[in-house]
Short mmCIF file of C-alpha atoms in Angstrom, two decimals:
data_model
loop_
_atom_site.label_atom_id
_atom_site.label_comp_id
_atom_site.label_asym_id
_atom_site.label_seq_id
_atom_site.Cartn_x
_atom_site.Cartn_y
_atom_site.Cartn_z
CA MET S 5 0.00 0.00 0.00
CA ARG S 6 2.81 2.43 0.86
CA ILE S 7 4.44 1.78 -2.52
CA ALA S 8 1.19 2.50 -4.33
CA ARG S 9 0.63 5.77 -2.45
CA LYS S 10 4.18 6.89 -3.13
CA LEU S 11 3.77 6.22 -6.86
CA LEU S 12 0.52 8.14 -7.00
CA LEU S 13 2.04 11.07 -5.10
CA THR S 14 4.97 11.15 -7.56
CA ALA S 15 2.49 11.04 -10.43
CA TRP S 16 0.49 14.00 -9.14
CA LEU S 17 3.61 16.11 -8.45
CA ALA S 18 4.45 15.84 -12.14
CA ALA S 19 0.84 16.17 -13.27
CA GLY S 20 1.19 19.83 -14.21
CA LEU S 21 3.67 19.08 -16.98
CA ALA S 22 1.88 15.91 -18.14
CA LEU S 23 -1.59 17.45 -18.13
CA ALA S 24 -0.33 20.32 -20.26
CA ALA S 25 -0.06 17.69 -22.98
CA GLY S 26 -3.40 16.17 -22.00
CA ILE S 27 -2.09 12.99 -20.37
CA ASP S 28 -3.11 12.27 -16.77
CA PRO S 29 -0.60 9.98 -14.97
CA ALA S 30 -3.34 8.56 -12.73
CA GLN S 31 -5.53 7.55 -15.68
CA TYR S 32 -2.51 6.18 -17.49
CA LEU S 33 -1.62 4.03 -14.49
CA GLU S 34 -5.21 2.88 -13.99
CA ASN S 35 -5.25 1.19 -17.41
CA ILE S 36 -2.04 -0.64 -16.56
CA LYS S 37 -3.49 -1.84 -13.26
CA VAL S 38 -6.37 -3.46 -15.14
CA LEU S 39 -4.28 -5.03 -17.91
CA ALA S 40 -1.55 -6.27 -15.55
CA SER S 41 -3.92 -7.52 -12.87
CA GLU S 42 -3.83 -11.05 -11.49
CA GLN S 43 -7.17 -11.71 -13.20
CA MET S 44 -5.65 -11.10 -16.64
CA ARG S 45 -3.09 -13.87 -15.99
CA GLY S 46 -0.47 -12.42 -18.33
CA ARG S 47 -2.77 -12.02 -21.38
CA ALA S 48 -1.34 -14.98 -23.31
CA ALA S 49 -2.40 -15.52 -26.93
CA GLY S 50 -5.08 -18.19 -27.19
CA HIS S 51 -6.24 -17.80 -23.58
CA PRO S 52 -9.58 -16.27 -22.47
CA GLU S 53 -7.83 -13.50 -20.54
CA LEU S 54 -6.56 -12.05 -23.82
CA ASP S 55 -10.16 -11.76 -24.99
CA GLU S 56 -11.01 -10.02 -21.71
CA ALA S 57 -8.21 -7.54 -22.31
CA ALA S 58 -9.48 -6.93 -25.86
CA ARG S 59 -12.96 -6.15 -24.52
CA PHE S 60 -11.47 -3.73 -21.97
CA ILE S 61 -9.58 -1.82 -24.69
CA ALA S 62 -12.62 -1.82 -27.00
CA GLY S 63 -14.75 -0.47 -24.16
CA ARG S 64 -12.33 2.40 -23.64
CA PHE S 65 -12.36 3.22 -27.35
CA GLN S 66 -16.15 3.17 -27.40
CA SER S 67 -16.38 5.42 -24.34
CA PHE S 68 -14.30 8.07 -26.17
CA GLY S 69 -16.65 8.04 -29.16
CA LEU S 70 -14.24 6.36 -31.58
CA GLU S 71 -15.72 4.49 -34.53
CA PRO S 72 -15.29 0.73 -34.75
CA ALA S 73 -12.73 0.60 -37.57
CA ALA S 74 -13.77 -2.95 -38.50
CA GLY S 75 -17.43 -2.00 -39.06
CA ARG S 76 -19.85 -2.87 -36.28
CA ASP S 77 -17.15 -4.16 -33.96
CA PHE S 78 -13.87 -2.83 -32.61
CA LEU S 79 -12.39 -6.34 -32.91
CA GLN S 80 -10.54 -7.72 -35.92
CA PRO S 81 -10.39 -11.51 -35.43
CA PHE S 82 -7.64 -13.64 -36.93
CA PRO S 83 -6.54 -17.26 -36.51
CA ILE S 84 -3.55 -18.66 -34.66
CA THR S 85 -2.54 -22.19 -33.72
CA ALA S 86 -3.33 -22.70 -30.04
CA SER S 87 -1.51 -26.02 -29.77
CA ALA S 88 -0.12 -28.70 -32.05
CA ALA S 89 1.02 -32.32 -32.00
CA LEU S 90 2.74 -34.54 -34.53
CA GLY S 91 0.80 -37.41 -36.08
CA ALA S 92 2.18 -40.75 -37.22
CA GLY S 93 2.09 -40.09 -40.96
CA ASN S 94 5.12 -37.83 -41.55
CA ARG S 95 7.38 -38.97 -44.41
CA LEU S 96 9.94 -37.43 -46.75
CA ASP S 97 11.84 -39.19 -49.51
CA TYR S 98 13.69 -37.91 -52.54
CA THR S 99 14.99 -39.27 -55.81
CA ASP S 100 17.91 -38.03 -57.86
CA GLY S 101 16.79 -39.94 -60.98
CA ARG S 102 18.76 -43.05 -60.07
CA SER S 103 17.83 -43.99 -56.51
CA THR S 104 15.36 -43.04 -53.79
CA THR S 105 16.37 -42.06 -50.24
CA SER S 106 14.08 -41.71 -47.22
CA LEU S 107 14.91 -39.18 -44.51
CA LYS S 108 14.61 -40.13 -40.85
CA PHE S 109 11.62 -38.46 -39.24
CA ASP S 110 12.47 -36.42 -36.12
CA GLU S 111 16.19 -36.68 -36.88
CA GLU S 112 16.68 -35.41 -40.44
CA PHE S 113 13.32 -33.70 -41.00
CA ARG S 114 10.27 -32.66 -39.01
CA PRO S 115 7.19 -30.50 -39.74
CA LEU S 116 6.84 -27.23 -37.88
CA ALA S 117 3.88 -26.85 -35.55
CA PHE S 118 1.91 -24.59 -37.91
CA SER S 119 2.51 -26.71 -41.04
CA ALA S 120 -0.45 -27.81 -43.12
CA SER S 121 -1.07 -31.55 -43.33
CA GLY S 122 -1.07 -33.28 -46.68
CA SER S 123 1.02 -34.87 -49.43
CA VAL S 124 2.97 -33.08 -52.14
CA SER S 125 5.44 -34.28 -54.74
CA GLY S 126 7.46 -32.30 -57.22
CA GLN S 127 10.59 -30.52 -58.33
CA VAL S 128 12.65 -28.40 -55.95
CA VAL S 129 14.03 -24.86 -56.11
CA PHE S 130 16.37 -23.01 -53.77
CA ALA S 131 14.98 -19.58 -52.80
CA GLY S 132 17.69 -18.26 -50.48
CA TYR S 133 16.18 -16.68 -47.38
CA GLY S 134 12.69 -16.71 -48.92
CA ILE S 135 12.48 -12.94 -48.60
CA THR S 136 10.78 -10.34 -50.77
CA ALA S 137 11.78 -6.93 -49.38
CA ARG S 138 10.76 -4.24 -51.81
CA GLU S 139 11.76 -1.55 -49.33
CA TYR S 140 15.37 -2.82 -49.45
CA GLY S 141 15.46 -3.68 -53.15
CA TYR S 142 15.93 -7.38 -52.33
CA ASP S 143 13.90 -10.35 -53.62
CA ASP S 144 14.95 -14.01 -53.40
CA TYR S 145 12.08 -14.92 -55.74
CA ALA S 146 12.98 -12.51 -58.56
CA GLY S 147 12.93 -14.46 -61.85
CA LEU S 148 12.31 -17.76 -60.03
CA ASP S 149 9.35 -19.96 -60.98
CA VAL S 150 8.20 -21.82 -57.85
CA ARG S 151 4.67 -22.73 -58.93
CA ASN S 152 3.78 -26.25 -57.72
CA LYS S 153 7.38 -26.78 -56.57
CA LEU S 154 8.90 -27.37 -53.16
CA VAL S 155 11.03 -24.42 -52.01
CA ILE S 156 14.22 -24.66 -49.94
CA VAL S 157 14.44 -21.62 -47.64
CA LEU S 158 17.05 -20.50 -45.11
CA ARG S 159 16.37 -19.30 -41.58
CA HIS S 160 16.59 -15.64 -40.53
CA GLU S 161 17.80 -13.07 -43.09
CA PRO S 162 21.00 -12.09 -44.88
CA GLN S 163 23.80 -10.15 -43.19
CA GLU S 164 22.26 -10.69 -39.77
CA ALA S 165 25.59 -10.07 -38.01
CA GLU S 166 26.40 -6.82 -39.82
CA GLN S 167 25.38 -3.60 -38.11
CA SER S 168 25.48 -1.75 -41.44
CA SER S 169 23.09 -4.17 -43.14
CA VAL S 170 19.84 -2.88 -44.64
CA PHE S 171 18.25 -5.71 -42.68
CA SER S 172 19.05 -3.76 -39.51
CA GLY S 173 22.12 -5.73 -38.46
CA ARG S 174 21.63 -8.07 -35.46
CA ILE S 175 17.96 -7.03 -35.19
CA TYR S 176 15.65 -9.31 -37.14
CA THR S 177 13.06 -7.57 -39.28
CA ASN S 178 9.63 -8.96 -40.05
CA HIS S 179 11.10 -10.82 -43.02
CA ALA S 180 12.77 -13.28 -40.61
CA GLN S 181 9.43 -14.41 -39.17
CA LEU S 182 8.40 -17.95 -40.10
CA GLU S 183 4.87 -16.86 -40.98
CA THR S 184 6.21 -14.21 -43.36
CA LYS S 185 8.38 -16.76 -45.18
CA ALA S 186 5.51 -19.25 -45.41
CA LEU S 187 3.00 -16.72 -46.74
CA ASN S 188 5.50 -15.34 -49.24
CA ALA S 189 6.11 -18.84 -50.64
CA ARG S 190 2.39 -19.62 -50.77
CA ARG S 191 1.57 -16.36 -52.55
CA ARG S 192 4.02 -17.35 -55.27
CA GLY S 193 2.40 -20.74 -55.79
CA ALA S 194 4.86 -22.97 -53.90
CA ALA S 195 3.62 -26.44 -52.97
CA ALA S 196 5.66 -26.66 -49.74
CA VAL S 197 8.59 -25.10 -47.87
CA LEU S 198 11.71 -27.05 -46.90
CA PHE S 199 13.19 -24.97 -44.11
CA VAL S 200 16.96 -25.38 -43.50
CA ALA S 201 18.19 -25.77 -39.93
CA ASP S 202 20.57 -23.11 -38.64
CA ARG S 203 24.08 -24.45 -39.19
CA PRO S 204 25.11 -22.52 -42.38
CA SER S 205 24.25 -19.20 -40.72
CA HIS S 206 25.45 -20.22 -37.26
CA PRO S 207 28.53 -22.45 -37.75
CA GLY S 208 29.03 -23.03 -34.03
CA GLU S 209 25.67 -24.77 -33.61
CA SER S 210 24.82 -28.47 -33.93
CA LEU S 211 23.03 -30.13 -36.82
CA ALA S 212 20.02 -30.95 -34.64
CA LEU S 213 16.57 -29.79 -35.66
CA ALA S 214 14.81 -27.22 -33.49
CA ASP S 215 12.49 -28.66 -30.87
CA PHE S 216 8.90 -29.14 -31.97
CA SER S 217 6.72 -26.58 -30.19
CA SER S 218 3.22 -27.44 -29.01
CA LEU S 219 2.71 -23.87 -27.79
CA PRO S 220 0.68 -21.13 -29.55
CA GLY S 221 2.05 -19.94 -32.86
CA PRO S 222 1.11 -18.86 -36.39
CA ALA S 223 -1.97 -20.16 -38.13
CA ASN S 224 -1.75 -22.92 -40.71
CA PRO S 225 -0.46 -21.22 -43.91
CA GLY S 226 -2.15 -23.71 -46.22
CA ILE S 227 1.03 -25.51 -47.37
CA PRO S 228 3.37 -28.02 -45.66
CA PHE S 229 6.28 -26.37 -43.86
CA VAL S 230 9.04 -28.71 -42.67
CA GLU S 231 12.55 -28.27 -41.31
CA VAL S 232 15.39 -30.32 -42.78
CA ARG S 233 18.92 -30.67 -41.50
CA SER S 234 21.48 -28.48 -43.19
CA ASP S 235 23.66 -31.43 -44.25
CA VAL S 236 20.66 -32.86 -46.10
CA ALA S 237 20.05 -29.54 -47.86
CA ASP S 238 23.74 -29.38 -48.74
CA ARG S 239 23.54 -32.81 -50.41
CA TRP S 240 20.62 -31.60 -52.46
CA LEU S 241 22.32 -28.39 -53.59
CA ARG S 242 25.43 -30.31 -54.65
CA LEU S 243 23.29 -32.01 -57.29
CA ALA S 244 23.21 -28.56 -58.94
CA GLY S 245 26.96 -28.08 -58.49
CA ARG S 246 26.61 -25.77 -55.48
CA SER S 247 27.32 -26.05 -51.76
CA LEU S 248 25.03 -24.62 -49.10
CA GLU S 249 27.85 -22.86 -47.30
CA GLU S 250 29.16 -21.24 -50.50
CA VAL S 251 25.73 -20.01 -51.54
CA VAL S 252 24.96 -18.56 -48.09
CA ARG S 253 28.30 -16.77 -47.94
CA SER S 254 27.77 -15.31 -51.41
CA ILE S 255 24.32 -13.95 -50.54
CA ASP S 256 25.60 -12.45 -47.31
CA ARG S 257 28.72 -10.98 -48.90
CA HIS S 258 27.02 -9.25 -51.81
CA LEU S 259 23.40 -8.98 -50.57
CA ARG S 260 22.25 -10.38 -53.89
CA PRO S 261 19.96 -13.40 -54.23
CA ARG S 262 21.46 -16.68 -55.42
CA SER S 263 18.24 -18.56 -56.14
CA PHE S 264 18.09 -21.42 -58.64
CA ALA S 265 16.22 -24.58 -59.64
CA LEU S 266 17.65 -27.99 -58.81
CA PRO S 267 17.94 -30.52 -61.68
CA ALA S 268 14.60 -31.62 -63.10
CA SER S 269 15.46 -35.24 -62.26
CA PHE S 270 15.52 -34.38 -58.54
CA ARG S 271 12.13 -34.71 -56.88
CA VAL S 272 10.89 -34.73 -53.30
CA ASN S 273 7.86 -36.64 -52.01
CA LEU S 274 6.55 -35.20 -48.75
CA THR S 275 3.70 -36.15 -46.43
CA THR S 276 3.00 -34.09 -43.31
CA ASP S 277 0.71 -35.03 -40.43
CA VAL S 278 0.25 -32.26 -37.84
CA ARG S 279 -2.74 -32.15 -35.49
CA GLN S 280 -3.59 -28.54 -34.64
CA GLU S 281 -6.06 -26.71 -32.45
CA PRO S 282 -6.93 -23.43 -34.19
CA VAL S 283 -8.26 -20.48 -32.21
CA LYS S 284 -9.25 -16.88 -32.92
CA VAL S 285 -7.65 -13.87 -31.29
CA ASN S 286 -8.36 -10.20 -31.95
CA ASN S 287 -6.68 -6.98 -32.89
CA VAL S 288 -8.59 -4.00 -31.45
CA ALA S 289 -9.12 -1.05 -33.80
CA GLY S 290 -10.76 2.30 -33.10
CA TYR S 291 -10.91 5.09 -35.66
CA LEU S 292 -11.02 8.84 -35.15
CA ARG S 293 -12.20 10.23 -38.47
CA GLY S 294 -10.35 13.21 -39.89
CA ARG S 295 -11.27 15.81 -42.48
CA THR S 296 -9.44 13.82 -45.19
CA ASP S 297 -9.09 10.12 -46.01
CA GLU S 298 -5.46 10.05 -44.92
CA TYR S 299 -4.73 8.77 -41.42
CA LEU S 300 -2.02 8.06 -38.87
CA ILE S 301 -1.68 4.69 -37.10
CA ILE S 302 -0.90 4.67 -33.36
CA GLY S 303 -0.37 1.16 -32.01
CA ALA S 304 0.96 -1.20 -29.35
CA HIS S 305 0.63 -4.91 -28.62
CA TYR S 306 -1.54 -5.92 -25.69
CA ASP S 307 -0.67 -9.62 -25.34
CA HIS S 308 2.04 -10.92 -23.02
CA VAL S 309 3.47 -14.34 -22.08
CA GLY S 310 0.84 -15.66 -19.65
CA THR S 311 2.56 -17.82 -17.07
CA GLY S 312 5.94 -17.67 -18.75
CA GLU S 313 6.28 -21.00 -20.54
CA GLN S 314 9.32 -20.83 -22.87
CA PHE S 315 9.40 -17.01 -22.75
CA SER S 316 10.13 -16.52 -19.03
CA MET S 317 13.41 -14.83 -18.13
CA ALA S 318 13.04 -15.88 -14.48
CA SER S 319 14.85 -19.09 -13.55
CA THR S 320 12.04 -20.13 -11.22
CA GLY S 321 9.23 -18.10 -12.77
CA ARG S 322 7.55 -20.58 -15.10
CA GLY S 323 4.02 -21.32 -13.99
CA ALA S 324 3.61 -17.98 -12.22
CA VAL S 325 1.64 -15.13 -13.75
CA HIS S 326 3.82 -12.72 -15.74
CA PRO S 327 1.72 -9.53 -15.49
CA GLY S 328 3.40 -7.64 -18.33
CA ALA S 329 2.94 -4.15 -16.90
CA ASP S 330 5.77 -2.59 -18.88
CA ASP S 331 5.60 -5.23 -21.64
CA ASN S 332 3.28 -4.03 -22.87
CA ALA S 333 0.42 -2.66 -20.79
CA SER S 334 2.51 0.53 -20.75
CA GLY S 335 2.25 0.90 -24.53
CA VAL S 336 -1.42 -0.05 -24.67
CA SER S 337 -2.28 2.46 -21.95
CA ALA S 338 -0.52 5.09 -24.06
CA VAL S 339 -2.71 4.19 -27.03
CA ILE S 340 -5.81 4.44 -24.81
CA GLU S 341 -4.82 7.80 -23.34
CA LEU S 342 -3.89 9.25 -26.73
CA ALA S 343 -7.28 8.10 -28.00
CA ARG S 344 -8.89 9.89 -25.05
CA TRP S 345 -6.87 13.06 -25.70
CA PHE S 346 -7.43 13.28 -29.45
CA SER S 347 -11.13 12.41 -29.22
CA GLY S 348 -11.65 15.45 -26.97
CA ARG S 349 -10.01 17.85 -29.42
CA PRO S 350 -11.28 19.47 -32.64
CA ARG S 351 -11.56 17.10 -35.58
CA PRO S 352 -8.04 16.61 -37.01
CA ARG S 353 -6.99 17.17 -40.61
CA ARG S 354 -6.11 13.48 -40.93
CA GLY S 355 -7.75 10.61 -39.11
CA ILE S 356 -6.08 8.43 -36.48
CA LEU S 357 -6.38 4.65 -36.35
CA PHE S 358 -5.72 3.38 -32.83
CA LEU S 359 -4.59 -0.26 -32.99
CA ALA S 360 -3.92 -2.77 -30.21
CA PHE S 361 -2.26 -5.88 -31.61
CA ALA S 362 -2.60 -9.45 -30.37
CA ALA S 363 0.01 -12.25 -30.58
CA GLU S 364 3.09 -10.05 -30.86
CA GLU S 365 5.00 -12.21 -28.41
CA ILE S 366 4.68 -15.31 -30.61
CA GLY S 367 5.83 -13.69 -33.85
CA LEU S 368 4.22 -10.28 -34.59
CA LEU S 369 1.15 -12.21 -35.72
CA GLY S 370 -1.43 -9.46 -35.12
CA SER S 371 0.44 -6.72 -36.94
CA ASN S 372 1.40 -9.15 -39.69
CA TYR S 373 -2.25 -10.06 -40.12
CA TYR S 374 -3.29 -6.43 -40.14
CA VAL S 375 -0.93 -5.33 -42.93
CA GLU S 376 -2.10 -8.25 -45.07
CA ASN S 377 -5.77 -7.60 -44.22
CA PRO S 378 -5.99 -3.85 -43.56
CA ILE S 379 -9.26 -2.37 -42.39
CA LEU S 380 -8.40 0.99 -43.97
CA PRO S 381 -6.36 1.36 -47.20
CA LEU S 382 -2.65 1.25 -46.39
CA SER S 383 -2.03 3.70 -49.23
CA GLN S 384 -3.74 6.36 -47.08
CA ALA S 385 -1.62 5.63 -43.98
CA ILE S 386 0.92 8.43 -43.61
CA ALA S 387 2.94 6.79 -40.82
CA MET S 388 2.80 4.24 -37.99
CA ILE S 389 3.80 5.01 -34.38
CA ASN S 390 4.48 1.96 -32.20
CA MET S 391 5.02 1.95 -28.43
CA ASP S 392 6.46 -1.12 -26.73
CA MET S 393 7.72 -0.91 -23.11
CA ILE S 394 7.59 2.81 -22.35
CA GLY S 395 6.77 2.72 -18.63
CA ARG S 396 10.24 2.65 -17.07
CA MET S 397 12.07 5.74 -18.38
CA ARG S 398 15.43 6.24 -16.64
CA ASP S 399 17.56 9.38 -16.74
CA GLU S 400 15.22 10.93 -19.34
CA GLN S 401 16.41 8.37 -21.92
CA VAL S 402 14.12 7.22 -24.72
CA PHE S 403 15.13 4.92 -27.59
CA VAL S 404 13.50 5.90 -30.88
CA GLY S 405 13.57 3.57 -33.88
CA GLY S 406 12.56 4.27 -37.44
CA VAL S 407 13.66 7.91 -37.62
CA ASN S 408 15.24 7.33 -41.03
CA THR S 409 12.12 5.73 -42.55
CA GLY S 410 10.32 9.09 -42.71
CA SER S 411 11.68 12.06 -44.65
CA ASP S 412 11.22 14.60 -41.83
CA PHE S 413 11.05 12.48 -38.67
CA ARG S 414 14.42 13.51 -37.27
CA LYS S 415 13.65 17.21 -37.62
CA LEU S 416 10.13 16.78 -36.24
CA LEU S 417 11.29 15.05 -33.06
CA GLY S 418 14.29 17.33 -32.68
CA ASP S 419 12.10 20.43 -32.82
CA LEU S 420 9.66 19.04 -30.24
CA ASN S 421 12.48 17.95 -27.97
CA ARG S 422 13.81 21.47 -27.55
CA GLN S 423 11.06 21.91 -24.98
CA ALA S 424 10.70 18.32 -23.73
CA ARG S 425 14.45 17.85 -23.24
CA LEU S 426 14.39 14.09 -23.33
CA ARG S 427 17.55 12.10 -24.11
CA LEU S 428 16.49 10.68 -27.46
CA GLU S 429 18.67 7.85 -28.77
CA TRP S 430 18.15 7.31 -32.50
CA SER S 431 18.15 4.05 -34.42
CA ASP S 432 17.66 3.51 -38.16
CA ASN S 433 14.67 1.59 -39.55
CA GLY S 434 12.69 -0.32 -36.91
CA GLY S 435 15.62 -0.56 -34.51
CA TYR S 436 15.87 -1.65 -30.86
CA GLY S 437 14.21 -5.03 -31.16
CA SER S 438 11.58 -6.79 -33.16
CA SER S 439 8.17 -5.24 -32.55
CA ASP S 440 5.04 -4.47 -34.53
CA GLN S 441 6.40 -1.49 -36.47
CA PHE S 442 8.53 -3.90 -38.53
CA CYS S 443 5.42 -5.24 -40.29
CA PHE S 444 4.64 -1.82 -41.74
CA ILE S 445 8.09 -1.17 -43.25
CA PRO S 446 7.67 -3.71 -46.12
CA LYS S 447 4.49 -1.82 -47.06
CA GLU S 448 6.66 1.33 -47.28
CA ILE S 449 4.88 3.09 -44.45
CA PRO S 450 7.20 5.31 -42.36
CA VAL S 451 7.45 4.15 -38.74
CA LEU S 452 8.45 5.53 -35.36
CA PHE S 453 9.11 3.16 -32.46
CA PHE S 454 9.33 4.35 -28.83
CA PHE S 455 10.96 2.21 -26.13
CA THR S 456 12.45 3.08 -22.73
CA GLY S 457 14.73 0.06 -22.41
CA LEU S 458 15.05 -3.42 -20.95
CA HIS S 459 15.27 -4.10 -17.21
CA GLY S 460 15.56 -6.94 -14.77
CA GLU S 461 11.79 -7.47 -14.57
CA TYR S 462 11.44 -8.08 -18.33
CA HIS S 463 9.44 -11.30 -18.95
CA THR S 464 9.33 -12.15 -15.26
CA PRO S 465 6.55 -12.28 -12.63
CA SER S 466 7.99 -9.02 -11.24
CA ASP S 467 6.86 -6.84 -14.18
CA THR S 468 4.01 -5.41 -12.10
CA TRP S 469 2.14 -2.10 -12.15
CA GLU S 470 3.97 -0.90 -9.00
CA THR S 471 7.23 -0.69 -11.00
CA ILE S 472 5.79 1.75 -13.57
CA ASP S 473 6.91 5.38 -13.38
CA ALA S 474 3.55 6.86 -14.36
CA ALA S 475 4.69 10.48 -14.20
CA SER S 476 7.60 10.00 -16.60
CA ALA S 477 5.57 7.75 -18.85
CA ALA S 478 2.75 10.31 -19.08
CA ARG S 479 5.29 12.94 -19.98
CA LEU S 480 6.65 10.73 -22.76
CA VAL S 481 3.15 9.94 -24.02
CA GLY S 482 2.46 13.66 -24.16
CA PHE S 483 5.60 14.09 -26.27
CA ILE S 484 4.47 11.28 -28.61
CA GLY S 485 1.03 12.87 -28.79
CA SER S 486 2.58 16.18 -29.83
CA ALA S 487 4.49 14.38 -32.60
CA ALA S 488 1.28 12.68 -33.69
CA GLU S 489 -0.56 15.99 -33.75
CA ARG S 490 2.15 17.51 -35.97
CA LEU S 491 1.85 14.58 -38.36
CA VAL S 492 -1.93 14.66 -38.67
CA GLU S 493 -2.05 18.43 -39.14
CA ALA S 494 0.96 18.89 -41.45
CA GLY S 495 0.40 20.19 -44.97
CA THR S 496 2.31 17.27 -46.51
CA ARG S 497 2.73 13.67 -45.45
CA PRO S 498 6.18 12.20 -44.68
CA ARG S 499 7.85 10.39 -47.55
CA PHE S 500 9.02 6.81 -46.97
CA VAL S 501 12.80 6.58 -47.29
CA ARG S 502 14.29 3.34 -48.53
CA ARG S 503 17.42 2.30 -46.71
CA THR S 504 20.55 1.61 -48.73
CA ARG S 505 23.79 0.04 -47.58
#
């Protein structure tokens, strides 16, 4: 009780500054208390508490007079895999025109948990990292016919260890997500994906396949998706006179695709048997209509890791509720309070779409779904602001990603910061970790990402509402709101800037 009173007193002492920007620390903290409560049980994807959190956010949007962006409802449902198990019918054999070889299930190949079940047979092509990144001028599928063929795809993305890489160097972009690779292959007509285990990209690691996960993950993409050992993939590529290691090194050295078809005599016969439990989760979308059809997106993910499972950073924390106050009730509360603030002001020049994403923790699934199934035309979106873990600002420091994706972002924030006097640390592109803004970059929408840093309570049962610095967070949210107001009222929209090496 004493801790709570002290936090509230601190919040009210700073209220004058925060309220000048329209953000009340007490209201901001109240949202976090609800979302990070024991009753919400960590808001894990696929659990009923996530639905309860979605209804809470939708109720806030409705109380401010926002329109349901999805039509009659504030919720945008989408499928995920709640759990999965392997059946007995998984087989993979291949022929090189002379002999047929069967791979050992669970040792040399294994379906991923979200793989479709079924049988496919056909020719094989190598499609590098399986990435189409128009914003970086990179496409592994350029000039490659994969229709009705099985596609060999590498993990992760090129130049992952290079800080200067257009793929953000050491920070995976959305293109590294398994769901993104699967959907990209399916869109191009592939019959299945043969996913290569890590060894070529991570030479210090073993040849073993990744563990099969029965935990929530992406929805079934409609095609089989299996992992094969890298030594198996290397044998296959040598039939075309290549080696896996040489091809990977060439892609990473020159950042140019090295995709090709394997000999026509080489064919793979694949049968997958995965038993899945599908479930629906929801993005929450409220719209404040502007005077034009253009709009700004302000978002944050509202799911967390439930009772820890494989995501817990606490050695003894698995099985205990991980409240997720900073990650990411802090960002969702900012979305709610900005919705409250803007809805009480005169109608803006451009509209604002307030988005709370589900299933970020298991692969940016909500934001990925949204950009592929937008409620409003993405061509009218001028920018996307994402907030993930903004409740623990220390020494006035704020990490800001994406400043180089918008033509005037750096100047905009610099001008505003003359008064706010925050310690803004810049990062190119999405920067500072994989979060929902990454899904908007491939659509060439400028992004800004706000983050106040990691801490010892990250992904532990100790990430509780009492640890949130509501006064500082409200001040930051006011700063973000001022940036948003500049963007929606500006005479011209920011231009997306493609990153070059």
